[in-house]
mmCIF file of C-alpha atoms in Angstrom:
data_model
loop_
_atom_site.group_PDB
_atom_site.id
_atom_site.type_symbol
_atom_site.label_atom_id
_atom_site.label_comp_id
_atom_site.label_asym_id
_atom_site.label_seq_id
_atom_site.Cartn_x
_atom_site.Cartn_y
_atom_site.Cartn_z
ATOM 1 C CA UNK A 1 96.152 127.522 114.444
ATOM 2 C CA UNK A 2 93.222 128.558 116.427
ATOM 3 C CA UNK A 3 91.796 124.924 116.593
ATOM 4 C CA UNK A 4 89.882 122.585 118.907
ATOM 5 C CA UNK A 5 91.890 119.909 119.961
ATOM 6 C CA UNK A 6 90.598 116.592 120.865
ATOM 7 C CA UNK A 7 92.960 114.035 122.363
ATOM 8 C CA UNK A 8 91.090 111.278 124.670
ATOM 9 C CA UNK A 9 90.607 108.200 122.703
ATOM 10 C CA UNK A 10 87.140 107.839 123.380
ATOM 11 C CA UNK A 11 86.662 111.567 122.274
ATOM 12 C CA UNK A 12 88.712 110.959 118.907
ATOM 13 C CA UNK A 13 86.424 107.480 118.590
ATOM 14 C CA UNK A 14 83.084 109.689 119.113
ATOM 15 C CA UNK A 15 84.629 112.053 116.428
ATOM 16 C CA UNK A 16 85.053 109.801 113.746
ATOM 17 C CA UNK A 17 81.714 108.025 114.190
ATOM 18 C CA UNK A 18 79.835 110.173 111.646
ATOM 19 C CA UNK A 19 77.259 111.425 114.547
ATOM 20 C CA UNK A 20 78.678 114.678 115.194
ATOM 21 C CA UNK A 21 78.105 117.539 112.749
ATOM 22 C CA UNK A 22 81.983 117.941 111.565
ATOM 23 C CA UNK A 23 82.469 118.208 108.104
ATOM 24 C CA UNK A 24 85.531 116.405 106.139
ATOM 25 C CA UNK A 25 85.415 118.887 103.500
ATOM 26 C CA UNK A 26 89.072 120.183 104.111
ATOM 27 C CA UNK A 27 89.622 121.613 101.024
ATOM 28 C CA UNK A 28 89.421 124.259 99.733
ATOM 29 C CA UNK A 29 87.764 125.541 102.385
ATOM 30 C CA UNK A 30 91.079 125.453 104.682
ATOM 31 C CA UNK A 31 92.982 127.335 102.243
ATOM 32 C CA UNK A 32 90.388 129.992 101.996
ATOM 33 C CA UNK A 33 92.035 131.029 105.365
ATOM 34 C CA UNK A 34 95.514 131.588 103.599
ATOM 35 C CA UNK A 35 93.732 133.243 100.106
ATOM 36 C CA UNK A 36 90.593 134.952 98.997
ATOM 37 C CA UNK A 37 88.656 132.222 96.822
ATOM 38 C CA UNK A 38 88.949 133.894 93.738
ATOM 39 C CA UNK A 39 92.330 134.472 93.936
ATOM 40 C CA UNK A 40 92.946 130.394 94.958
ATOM 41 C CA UNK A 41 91.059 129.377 91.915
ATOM 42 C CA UNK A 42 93.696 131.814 89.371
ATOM 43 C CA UNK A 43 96.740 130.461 91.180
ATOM 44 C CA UNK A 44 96.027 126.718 91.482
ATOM 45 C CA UNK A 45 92.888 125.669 89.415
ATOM 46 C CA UNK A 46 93.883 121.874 88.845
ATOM 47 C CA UNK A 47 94.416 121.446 92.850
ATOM 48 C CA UNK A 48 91.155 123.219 93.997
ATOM 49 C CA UNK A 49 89.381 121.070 91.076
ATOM 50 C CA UNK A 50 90.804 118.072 91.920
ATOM 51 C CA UNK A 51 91.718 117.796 95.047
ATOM 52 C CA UNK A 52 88.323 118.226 96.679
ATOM 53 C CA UNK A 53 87.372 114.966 94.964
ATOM 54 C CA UNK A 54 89.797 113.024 97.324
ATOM 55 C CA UNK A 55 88.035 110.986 99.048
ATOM 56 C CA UNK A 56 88.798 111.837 102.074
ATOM 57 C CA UNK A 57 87.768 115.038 101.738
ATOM 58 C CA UNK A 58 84.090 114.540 101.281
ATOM 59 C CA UNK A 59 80.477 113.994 103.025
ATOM 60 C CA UNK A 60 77.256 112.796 102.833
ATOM 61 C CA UNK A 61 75.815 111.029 99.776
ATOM 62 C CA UNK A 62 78.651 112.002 97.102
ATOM 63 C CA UNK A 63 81.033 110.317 99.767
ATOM 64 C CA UNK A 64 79.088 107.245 99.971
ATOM 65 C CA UNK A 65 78.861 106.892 96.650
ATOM 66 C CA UNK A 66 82.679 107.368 95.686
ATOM 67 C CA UNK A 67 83.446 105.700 98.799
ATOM 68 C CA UNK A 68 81.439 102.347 97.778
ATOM 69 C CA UNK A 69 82.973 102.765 94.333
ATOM 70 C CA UNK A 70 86.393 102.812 95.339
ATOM 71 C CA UNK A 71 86.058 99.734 97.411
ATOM 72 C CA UNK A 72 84.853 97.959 94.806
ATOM 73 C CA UNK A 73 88.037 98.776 93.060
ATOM 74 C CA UNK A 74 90.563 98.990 95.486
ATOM 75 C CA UNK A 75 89.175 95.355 96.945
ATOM 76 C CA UNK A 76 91.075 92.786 99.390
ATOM 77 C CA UNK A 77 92.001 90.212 95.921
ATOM 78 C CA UNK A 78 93.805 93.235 94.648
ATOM 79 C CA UNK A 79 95.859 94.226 97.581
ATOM 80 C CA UNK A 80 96.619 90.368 98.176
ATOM 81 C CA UNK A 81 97.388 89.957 94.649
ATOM 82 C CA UNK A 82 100.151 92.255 95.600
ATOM 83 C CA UNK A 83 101.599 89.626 98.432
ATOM 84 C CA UNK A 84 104.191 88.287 96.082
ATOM 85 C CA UNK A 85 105.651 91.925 94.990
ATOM 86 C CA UNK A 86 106.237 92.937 98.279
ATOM 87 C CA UNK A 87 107.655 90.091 99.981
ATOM 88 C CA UNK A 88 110.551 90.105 97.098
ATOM 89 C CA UNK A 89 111.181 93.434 96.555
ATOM 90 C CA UNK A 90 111.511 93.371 100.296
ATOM 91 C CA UNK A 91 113.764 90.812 99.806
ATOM 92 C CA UNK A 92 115.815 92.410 97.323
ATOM 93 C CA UNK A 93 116.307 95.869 99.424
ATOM 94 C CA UNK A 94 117.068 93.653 102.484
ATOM 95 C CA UNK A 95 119.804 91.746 100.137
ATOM 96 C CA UNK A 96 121.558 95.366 99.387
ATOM 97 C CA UNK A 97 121.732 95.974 103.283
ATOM 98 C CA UNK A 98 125.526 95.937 104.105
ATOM 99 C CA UNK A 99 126.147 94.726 107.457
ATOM 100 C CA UNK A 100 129.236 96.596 108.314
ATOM 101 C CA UNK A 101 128.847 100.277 106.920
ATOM 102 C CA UNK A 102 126.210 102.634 107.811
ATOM 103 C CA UNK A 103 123.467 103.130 105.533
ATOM 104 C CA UNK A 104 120.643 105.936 104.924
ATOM 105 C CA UNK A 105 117.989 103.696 105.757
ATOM 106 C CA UNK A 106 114.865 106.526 104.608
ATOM 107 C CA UNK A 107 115.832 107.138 101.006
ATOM 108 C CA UNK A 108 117.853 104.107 100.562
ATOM 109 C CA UNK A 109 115.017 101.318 101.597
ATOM 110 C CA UNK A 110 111.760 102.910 103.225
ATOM 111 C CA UNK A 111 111.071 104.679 99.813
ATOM 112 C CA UNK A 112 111.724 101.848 97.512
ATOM 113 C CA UNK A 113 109.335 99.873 99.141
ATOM 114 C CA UNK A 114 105.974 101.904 99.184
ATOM 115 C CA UNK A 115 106.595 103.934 96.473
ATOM 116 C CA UNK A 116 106.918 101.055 94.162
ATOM 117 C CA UNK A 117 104.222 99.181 95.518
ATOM 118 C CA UNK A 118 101.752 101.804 94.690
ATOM 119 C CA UNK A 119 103.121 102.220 91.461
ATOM 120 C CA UNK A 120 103.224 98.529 90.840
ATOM 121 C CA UNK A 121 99.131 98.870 92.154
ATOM 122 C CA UNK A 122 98.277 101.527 90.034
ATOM 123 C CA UNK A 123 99.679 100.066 87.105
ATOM 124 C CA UNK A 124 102.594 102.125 86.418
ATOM 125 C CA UNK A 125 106.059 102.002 85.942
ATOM 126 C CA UNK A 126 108.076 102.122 88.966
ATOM 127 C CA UNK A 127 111.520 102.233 86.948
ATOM 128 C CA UNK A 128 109.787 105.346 85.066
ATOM 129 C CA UNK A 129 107.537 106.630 87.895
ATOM 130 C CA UNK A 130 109.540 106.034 91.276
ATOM 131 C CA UNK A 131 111.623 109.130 90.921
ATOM 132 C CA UNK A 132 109.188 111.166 90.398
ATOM 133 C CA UNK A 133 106.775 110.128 92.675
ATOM 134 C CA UNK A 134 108.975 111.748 95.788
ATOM 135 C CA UNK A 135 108.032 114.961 94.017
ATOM 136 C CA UNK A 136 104.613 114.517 93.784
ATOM 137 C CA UNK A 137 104.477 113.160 97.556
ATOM 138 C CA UNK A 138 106.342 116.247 98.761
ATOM 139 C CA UNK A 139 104.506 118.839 96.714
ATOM 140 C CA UNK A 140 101.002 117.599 98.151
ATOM 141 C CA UNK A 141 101.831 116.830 101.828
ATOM 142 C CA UNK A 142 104.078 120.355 102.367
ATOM 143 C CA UNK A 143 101.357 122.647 100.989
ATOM 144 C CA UNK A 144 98.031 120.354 102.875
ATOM 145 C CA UNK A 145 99.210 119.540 105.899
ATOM 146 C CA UNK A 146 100.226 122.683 107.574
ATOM 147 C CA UNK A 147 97.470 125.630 108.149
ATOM 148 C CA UNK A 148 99.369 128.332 106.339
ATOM 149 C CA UNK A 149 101.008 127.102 103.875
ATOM 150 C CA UNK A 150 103.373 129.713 101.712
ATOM 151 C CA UNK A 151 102.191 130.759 98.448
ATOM 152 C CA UNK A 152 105.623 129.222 96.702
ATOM 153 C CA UNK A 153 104.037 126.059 98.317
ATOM 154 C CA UNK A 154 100.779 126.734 96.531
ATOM 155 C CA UNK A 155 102.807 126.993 93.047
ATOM 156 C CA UNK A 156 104.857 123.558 93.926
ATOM 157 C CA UNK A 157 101.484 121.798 94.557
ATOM 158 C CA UNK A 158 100.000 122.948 91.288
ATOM 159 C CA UNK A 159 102.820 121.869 89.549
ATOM 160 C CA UNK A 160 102.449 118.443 91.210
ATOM 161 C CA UNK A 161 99.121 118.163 90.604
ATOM 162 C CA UNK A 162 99.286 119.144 87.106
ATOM 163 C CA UNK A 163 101.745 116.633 86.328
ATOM 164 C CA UNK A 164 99.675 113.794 87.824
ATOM 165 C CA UNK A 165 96.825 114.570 86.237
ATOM 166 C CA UNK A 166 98.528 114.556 83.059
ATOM 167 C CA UNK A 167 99.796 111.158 83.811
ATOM 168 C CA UNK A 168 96.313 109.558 85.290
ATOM 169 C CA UNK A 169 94.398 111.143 82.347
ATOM 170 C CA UNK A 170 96.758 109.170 79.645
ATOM 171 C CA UNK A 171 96.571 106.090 81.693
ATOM 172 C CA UNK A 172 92.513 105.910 82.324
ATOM 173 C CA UNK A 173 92.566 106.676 78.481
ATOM 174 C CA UNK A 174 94.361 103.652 77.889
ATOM 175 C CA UNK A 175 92.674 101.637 80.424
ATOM 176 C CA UNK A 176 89.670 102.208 78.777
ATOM 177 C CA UNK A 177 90.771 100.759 75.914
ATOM 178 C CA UNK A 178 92.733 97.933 77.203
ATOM 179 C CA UNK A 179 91.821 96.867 81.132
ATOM 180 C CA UNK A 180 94.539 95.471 82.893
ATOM 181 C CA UNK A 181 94.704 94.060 86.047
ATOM 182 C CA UNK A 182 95.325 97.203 88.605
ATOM 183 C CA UNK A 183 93.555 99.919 90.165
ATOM 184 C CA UNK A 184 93.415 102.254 87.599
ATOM 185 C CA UNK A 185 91.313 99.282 85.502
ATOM 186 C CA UNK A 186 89.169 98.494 88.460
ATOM 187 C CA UNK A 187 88.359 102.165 88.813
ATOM 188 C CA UNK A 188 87.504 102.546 85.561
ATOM 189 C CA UNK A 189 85.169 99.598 85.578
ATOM 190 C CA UNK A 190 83.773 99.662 88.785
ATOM 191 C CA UNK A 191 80.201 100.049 89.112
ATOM 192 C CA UNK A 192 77.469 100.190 91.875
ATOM 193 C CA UNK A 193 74.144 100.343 90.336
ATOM 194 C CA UNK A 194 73.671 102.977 87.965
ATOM 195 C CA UNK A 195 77.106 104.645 89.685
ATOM 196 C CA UNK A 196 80.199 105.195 88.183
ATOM 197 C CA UNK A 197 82.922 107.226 88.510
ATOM 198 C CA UNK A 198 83.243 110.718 86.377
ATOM 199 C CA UNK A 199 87.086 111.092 84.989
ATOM 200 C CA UNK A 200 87.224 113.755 87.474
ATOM 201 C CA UNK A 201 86.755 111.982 90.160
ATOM 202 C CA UNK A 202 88.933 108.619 89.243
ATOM 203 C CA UNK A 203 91.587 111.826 89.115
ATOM 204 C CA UNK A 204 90.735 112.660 92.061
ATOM 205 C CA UNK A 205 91.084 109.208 93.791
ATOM 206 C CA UNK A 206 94.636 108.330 92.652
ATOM 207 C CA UNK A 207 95.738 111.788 93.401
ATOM 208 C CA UNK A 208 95.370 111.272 97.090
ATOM 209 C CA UNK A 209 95.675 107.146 96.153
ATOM 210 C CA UNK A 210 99.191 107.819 95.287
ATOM 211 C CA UNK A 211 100.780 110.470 97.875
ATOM 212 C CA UNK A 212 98.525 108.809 101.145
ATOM 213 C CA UNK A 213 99.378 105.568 99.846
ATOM 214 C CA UNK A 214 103.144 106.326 99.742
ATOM 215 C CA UNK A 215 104.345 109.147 102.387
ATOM 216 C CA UNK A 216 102.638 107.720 105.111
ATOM 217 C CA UNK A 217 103.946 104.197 104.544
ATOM 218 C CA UNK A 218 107.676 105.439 103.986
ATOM 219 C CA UNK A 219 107.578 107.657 107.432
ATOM 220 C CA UNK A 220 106.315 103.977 109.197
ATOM 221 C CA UNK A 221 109.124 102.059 107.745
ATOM 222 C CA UNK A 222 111.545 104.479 109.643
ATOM 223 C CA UNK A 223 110.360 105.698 112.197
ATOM 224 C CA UNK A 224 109.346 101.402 112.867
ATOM 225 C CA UNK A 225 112.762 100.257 112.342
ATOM 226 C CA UNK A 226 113.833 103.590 115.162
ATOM 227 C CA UNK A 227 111.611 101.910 117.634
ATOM 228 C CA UNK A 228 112.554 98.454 116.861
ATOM 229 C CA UNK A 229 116.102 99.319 117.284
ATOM 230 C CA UNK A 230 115.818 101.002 120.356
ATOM 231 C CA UNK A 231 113.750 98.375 121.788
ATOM 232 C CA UNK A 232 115.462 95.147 121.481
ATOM 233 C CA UNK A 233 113.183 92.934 123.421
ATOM 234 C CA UNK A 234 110.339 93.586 120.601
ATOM 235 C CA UNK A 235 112.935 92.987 117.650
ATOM 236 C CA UNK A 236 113.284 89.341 119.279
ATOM 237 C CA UNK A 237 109.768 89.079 119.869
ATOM 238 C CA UNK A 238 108.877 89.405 116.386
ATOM 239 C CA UNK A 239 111.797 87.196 115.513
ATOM 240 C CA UNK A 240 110.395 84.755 117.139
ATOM 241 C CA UNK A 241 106.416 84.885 117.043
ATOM 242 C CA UNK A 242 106.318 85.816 113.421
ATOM 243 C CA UNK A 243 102.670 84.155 113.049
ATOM 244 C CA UNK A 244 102.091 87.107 115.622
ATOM 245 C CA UNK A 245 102.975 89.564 112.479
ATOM 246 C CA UNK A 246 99.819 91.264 112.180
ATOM 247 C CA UNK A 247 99.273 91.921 115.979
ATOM 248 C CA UNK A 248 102.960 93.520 116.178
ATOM 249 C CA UNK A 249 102.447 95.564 113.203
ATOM 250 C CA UNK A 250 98.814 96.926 114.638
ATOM 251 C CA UNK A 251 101.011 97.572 118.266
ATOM 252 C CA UNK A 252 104.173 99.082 116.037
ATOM 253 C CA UNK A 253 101.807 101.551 114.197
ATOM 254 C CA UNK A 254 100.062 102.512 117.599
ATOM 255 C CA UNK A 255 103.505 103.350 119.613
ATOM 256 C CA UNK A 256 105.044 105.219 116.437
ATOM 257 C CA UNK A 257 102.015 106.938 115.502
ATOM 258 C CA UNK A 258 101.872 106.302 111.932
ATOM 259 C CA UNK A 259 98.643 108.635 111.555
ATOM 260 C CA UNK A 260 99.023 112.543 113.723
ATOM 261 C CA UNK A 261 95.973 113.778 113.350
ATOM 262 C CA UNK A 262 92.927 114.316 110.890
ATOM 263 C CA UNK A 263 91.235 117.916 110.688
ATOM 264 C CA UNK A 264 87.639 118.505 110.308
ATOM 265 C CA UNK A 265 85.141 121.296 109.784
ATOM 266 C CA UNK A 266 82.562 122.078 112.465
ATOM 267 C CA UNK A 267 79.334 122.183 109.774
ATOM 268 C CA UNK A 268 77.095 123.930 112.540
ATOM 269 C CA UNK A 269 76.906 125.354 116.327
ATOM 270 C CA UNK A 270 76.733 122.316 118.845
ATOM 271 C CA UNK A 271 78.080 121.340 122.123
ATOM 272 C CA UNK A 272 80.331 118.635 123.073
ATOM 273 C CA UNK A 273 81.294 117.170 126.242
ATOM 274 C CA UNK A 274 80.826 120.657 127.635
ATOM 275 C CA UNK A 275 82.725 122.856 124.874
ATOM 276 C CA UNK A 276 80.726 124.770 122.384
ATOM 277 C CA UNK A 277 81.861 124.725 118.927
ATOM 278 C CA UNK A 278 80.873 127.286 116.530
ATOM 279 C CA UNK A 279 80.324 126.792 112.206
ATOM 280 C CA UNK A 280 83.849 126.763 110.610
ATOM 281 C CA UNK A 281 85.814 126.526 113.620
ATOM 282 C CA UNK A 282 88.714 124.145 112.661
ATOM 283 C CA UNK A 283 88.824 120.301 115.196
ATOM 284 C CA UNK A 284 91.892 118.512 115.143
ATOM 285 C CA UNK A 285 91.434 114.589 116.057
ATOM 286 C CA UNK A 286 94.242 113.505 117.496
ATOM 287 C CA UNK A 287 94.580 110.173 116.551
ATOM 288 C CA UNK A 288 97.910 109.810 118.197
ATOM 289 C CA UNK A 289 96.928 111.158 121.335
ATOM 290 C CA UNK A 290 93.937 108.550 121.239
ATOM 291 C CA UNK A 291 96.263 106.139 120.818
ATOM 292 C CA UNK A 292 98.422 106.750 123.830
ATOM 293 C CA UNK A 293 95.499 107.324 126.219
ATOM 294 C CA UNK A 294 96.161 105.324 129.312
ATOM 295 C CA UNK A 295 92.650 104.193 129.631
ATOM 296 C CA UNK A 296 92.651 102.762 126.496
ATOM 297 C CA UNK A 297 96.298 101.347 126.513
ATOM 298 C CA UNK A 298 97.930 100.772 129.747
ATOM 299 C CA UNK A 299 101.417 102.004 130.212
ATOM 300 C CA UNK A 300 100.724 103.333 126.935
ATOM 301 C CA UNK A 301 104.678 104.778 126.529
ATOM 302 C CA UNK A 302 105.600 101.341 125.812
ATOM 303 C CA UNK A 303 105.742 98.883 123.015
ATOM 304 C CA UNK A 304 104.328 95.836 123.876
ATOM 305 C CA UNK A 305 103.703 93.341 121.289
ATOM 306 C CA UNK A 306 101.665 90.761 123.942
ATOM 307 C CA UNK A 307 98.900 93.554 124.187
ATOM 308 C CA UNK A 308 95.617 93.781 122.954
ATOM 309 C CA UNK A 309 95.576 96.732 120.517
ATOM 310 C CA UNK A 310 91.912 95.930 118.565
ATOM 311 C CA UNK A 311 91.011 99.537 119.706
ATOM 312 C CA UNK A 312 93.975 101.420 117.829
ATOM 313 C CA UNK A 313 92.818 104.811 116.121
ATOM 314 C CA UNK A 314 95.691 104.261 113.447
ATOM 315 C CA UNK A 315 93.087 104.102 110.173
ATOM 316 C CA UNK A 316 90.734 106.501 111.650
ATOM 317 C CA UNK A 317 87.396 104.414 112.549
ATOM 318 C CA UNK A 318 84.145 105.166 111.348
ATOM 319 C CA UNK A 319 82.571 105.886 107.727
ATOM 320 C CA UNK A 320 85.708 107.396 106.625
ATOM 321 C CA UNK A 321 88.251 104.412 107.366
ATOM 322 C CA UNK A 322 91.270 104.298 105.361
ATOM 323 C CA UNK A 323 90.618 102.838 102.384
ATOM 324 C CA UNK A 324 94.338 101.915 101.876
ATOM 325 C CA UNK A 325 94.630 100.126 105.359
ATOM 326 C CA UNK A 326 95.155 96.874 104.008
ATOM 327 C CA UNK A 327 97.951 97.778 102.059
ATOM 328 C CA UNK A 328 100.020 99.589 104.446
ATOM 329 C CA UNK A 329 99.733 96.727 106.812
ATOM 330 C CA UNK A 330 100.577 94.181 104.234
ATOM 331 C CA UNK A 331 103.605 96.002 103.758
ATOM 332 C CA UNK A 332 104.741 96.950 107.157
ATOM 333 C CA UNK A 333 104.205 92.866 108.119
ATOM 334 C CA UNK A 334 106.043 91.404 105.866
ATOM 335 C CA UNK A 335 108.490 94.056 105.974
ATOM 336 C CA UNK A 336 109.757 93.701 109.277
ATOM 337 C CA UNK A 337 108.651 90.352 109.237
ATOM 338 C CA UNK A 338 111.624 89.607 107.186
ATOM 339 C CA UNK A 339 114.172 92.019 108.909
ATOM 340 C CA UNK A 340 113.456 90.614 112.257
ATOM 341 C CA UNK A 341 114.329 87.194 110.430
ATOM 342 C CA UNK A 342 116.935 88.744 108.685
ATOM 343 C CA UNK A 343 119.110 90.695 111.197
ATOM 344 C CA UNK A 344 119.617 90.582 114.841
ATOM 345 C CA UNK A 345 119.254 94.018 115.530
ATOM 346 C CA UNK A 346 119.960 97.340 114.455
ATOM 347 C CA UNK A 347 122.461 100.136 115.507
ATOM 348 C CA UNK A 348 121.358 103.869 115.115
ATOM 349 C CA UNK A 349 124.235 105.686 114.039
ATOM 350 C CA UNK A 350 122.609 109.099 114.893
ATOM 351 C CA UNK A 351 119.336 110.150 115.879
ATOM 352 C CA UNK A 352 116.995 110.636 112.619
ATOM 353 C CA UNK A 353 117.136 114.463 110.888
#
């Protein structure tokens, strides 16, 4: 990909601190690589409209403000307020677990717990939405996270896109004229001053709301309950320092390396630590590497739930945190907080595809 890549963790820390010229905004810009501009903007006008308004994907003032805005919304009495849902729908999936047969733990548990928590969140219907929201998930991450993506992936991520807008648009509509208590009402009424958001922009926010919130959650659940099951020791541990539930998730997230990487945009010529980096050159932080430095986590290859671990990279530190951090580790805690309780172990039948 003709990239810088930056793997130390206190590299990847300096990164993320905001004091470096690297720009977040990804897109389009990344995908002017793969297709002339004009062209991009015929074959996938809602994506390059919306998507740019991600979050994630801005700088400066316009990210501060949206950023403040959507913090507002998406606020710690919200996620908490979800507590309840999770712990029994975790309980239900858990319930369906058959203890003699093999099961296809991915589709058949890890995505009915995220996927309907966001929906559940966002206010809509997971028996309507759930399916559907796979889809949407796929179409985003295949086309965004690889640096030359296909043009048939192009197509399949306006498609997506097209449909979710479709969706968000109705809902905000109705939100408007009925609140309700979920995100899609707090972003609607959320305020900071004379700020608010534009429709565009509220658009923009669930878009990445609903696939970040969701994919990234679903890989953790299996690729968690992999290194659970091949490490035994930790599986009791949890089992039996649950008020330690937090701390094992932060370790669990660390070792499995819920988050790769996060790209960025080098905005002009500078030097750092002895490299120079030119305008537009492409810097991948490796938050995974970061996160198995040895001078940041000894014996880093191993999953300790007794360590320290208030340094992990997972969220991506700095003024563009995760936003959606709370959630995911709601979820992932009381998650395998209950299968620890629940089961003595696991048993992979075959290594995952």
């Amino acid at each position: 990909p003709q990239c810088w890549i930056v793997s130390g963790h206190a590299e990847v820390l300096e990164g993320f601190s905001g004091g470096l010229p690297l720009s977040n905004t990804q897109m389009p810009q990344a995908l002017y690589r793969v297709m002339e501009p004009e062209a991009l903007h015929r074959r996938i006008p809602n994506a390059v409209r919306y998507m740019p308004l991600t979050v994630q994907n801005l700088d400066g003032p316009t990210h501060a403000r949206i950023r403040k805005l959507v913090v507002k919304a998406f606020n710690r009495r919200l996620v908490e307020s979800l507590r309840p849902y999770v712990q029994e729908r975790t309980r239900q999936l858990l319930a369906k677990v058959p203890t003699d047969t093999p099961i296809e733990f991915n589709e058949g548990v890890a995505r009915m717990l995220p996927g309907a928590v966001i929906l559940k969140l966002l206010g809509l219907d997971p028996d309507k939405y759930l399916q559907r929201l796979k889809g949407w998930s796929d179409g985003v991450t295949i086309a965004l996270t690889t640096f030359n993506p296909r043009p048939e992936w192009l197509d399949q991520l306006e498609v997506v896109v097209s449909d979710m807008v479709e969706v968000f648009r109705e809902a905000i509509a109705k939100r408007r004229e009925q609140p309700s208590d979920d995100l899609i009402s707090e972003l609607v009424t959320a305020v900071d001053g004379d700020a608010r958001f534009s429709e565009d922009e509220m658009i923009g926010t669930l878009l990445i709301g609903i696939t970040a919130g969701h994919d990234t959650t679903v890989n953790s659940l299996s690729l968690g309950l992999q290194a659970l099951a091949n490490h035994p020791e930790a599986w009791s541990y949890w089992r039996e320092h649950p008020e330690r539930g937090l701390a094992c998730t932060n370790e669990l997230m660390r070792y499995i390396a819920m988050s790769t990487a996060m790209p960025r945009i080098v905005a002009e010529d500078f030097e750092w630590r002895g490299r120079h980096l030119k305008q537009g050159q492409l810097v991948m932080l490796m938050i995974a590497g970061g996160n198995r430095d040895p001078g940041a986590f000894p014996q880093p290859e191993r999953l300790d739930f007794s360590r320290p671990n208030d340094t992990v990279l997972t969220f991506g530190p700095g003024i563009h945190h995760c936003i959606g951090h709370l959630l995911a580790k709601l979820q992932l805690q009381e998650f395998f907080g209950a299968l620890t309780q629940t089961f003595a172990g696991a048993h992979l039948v075959q290594p995952p595809q």
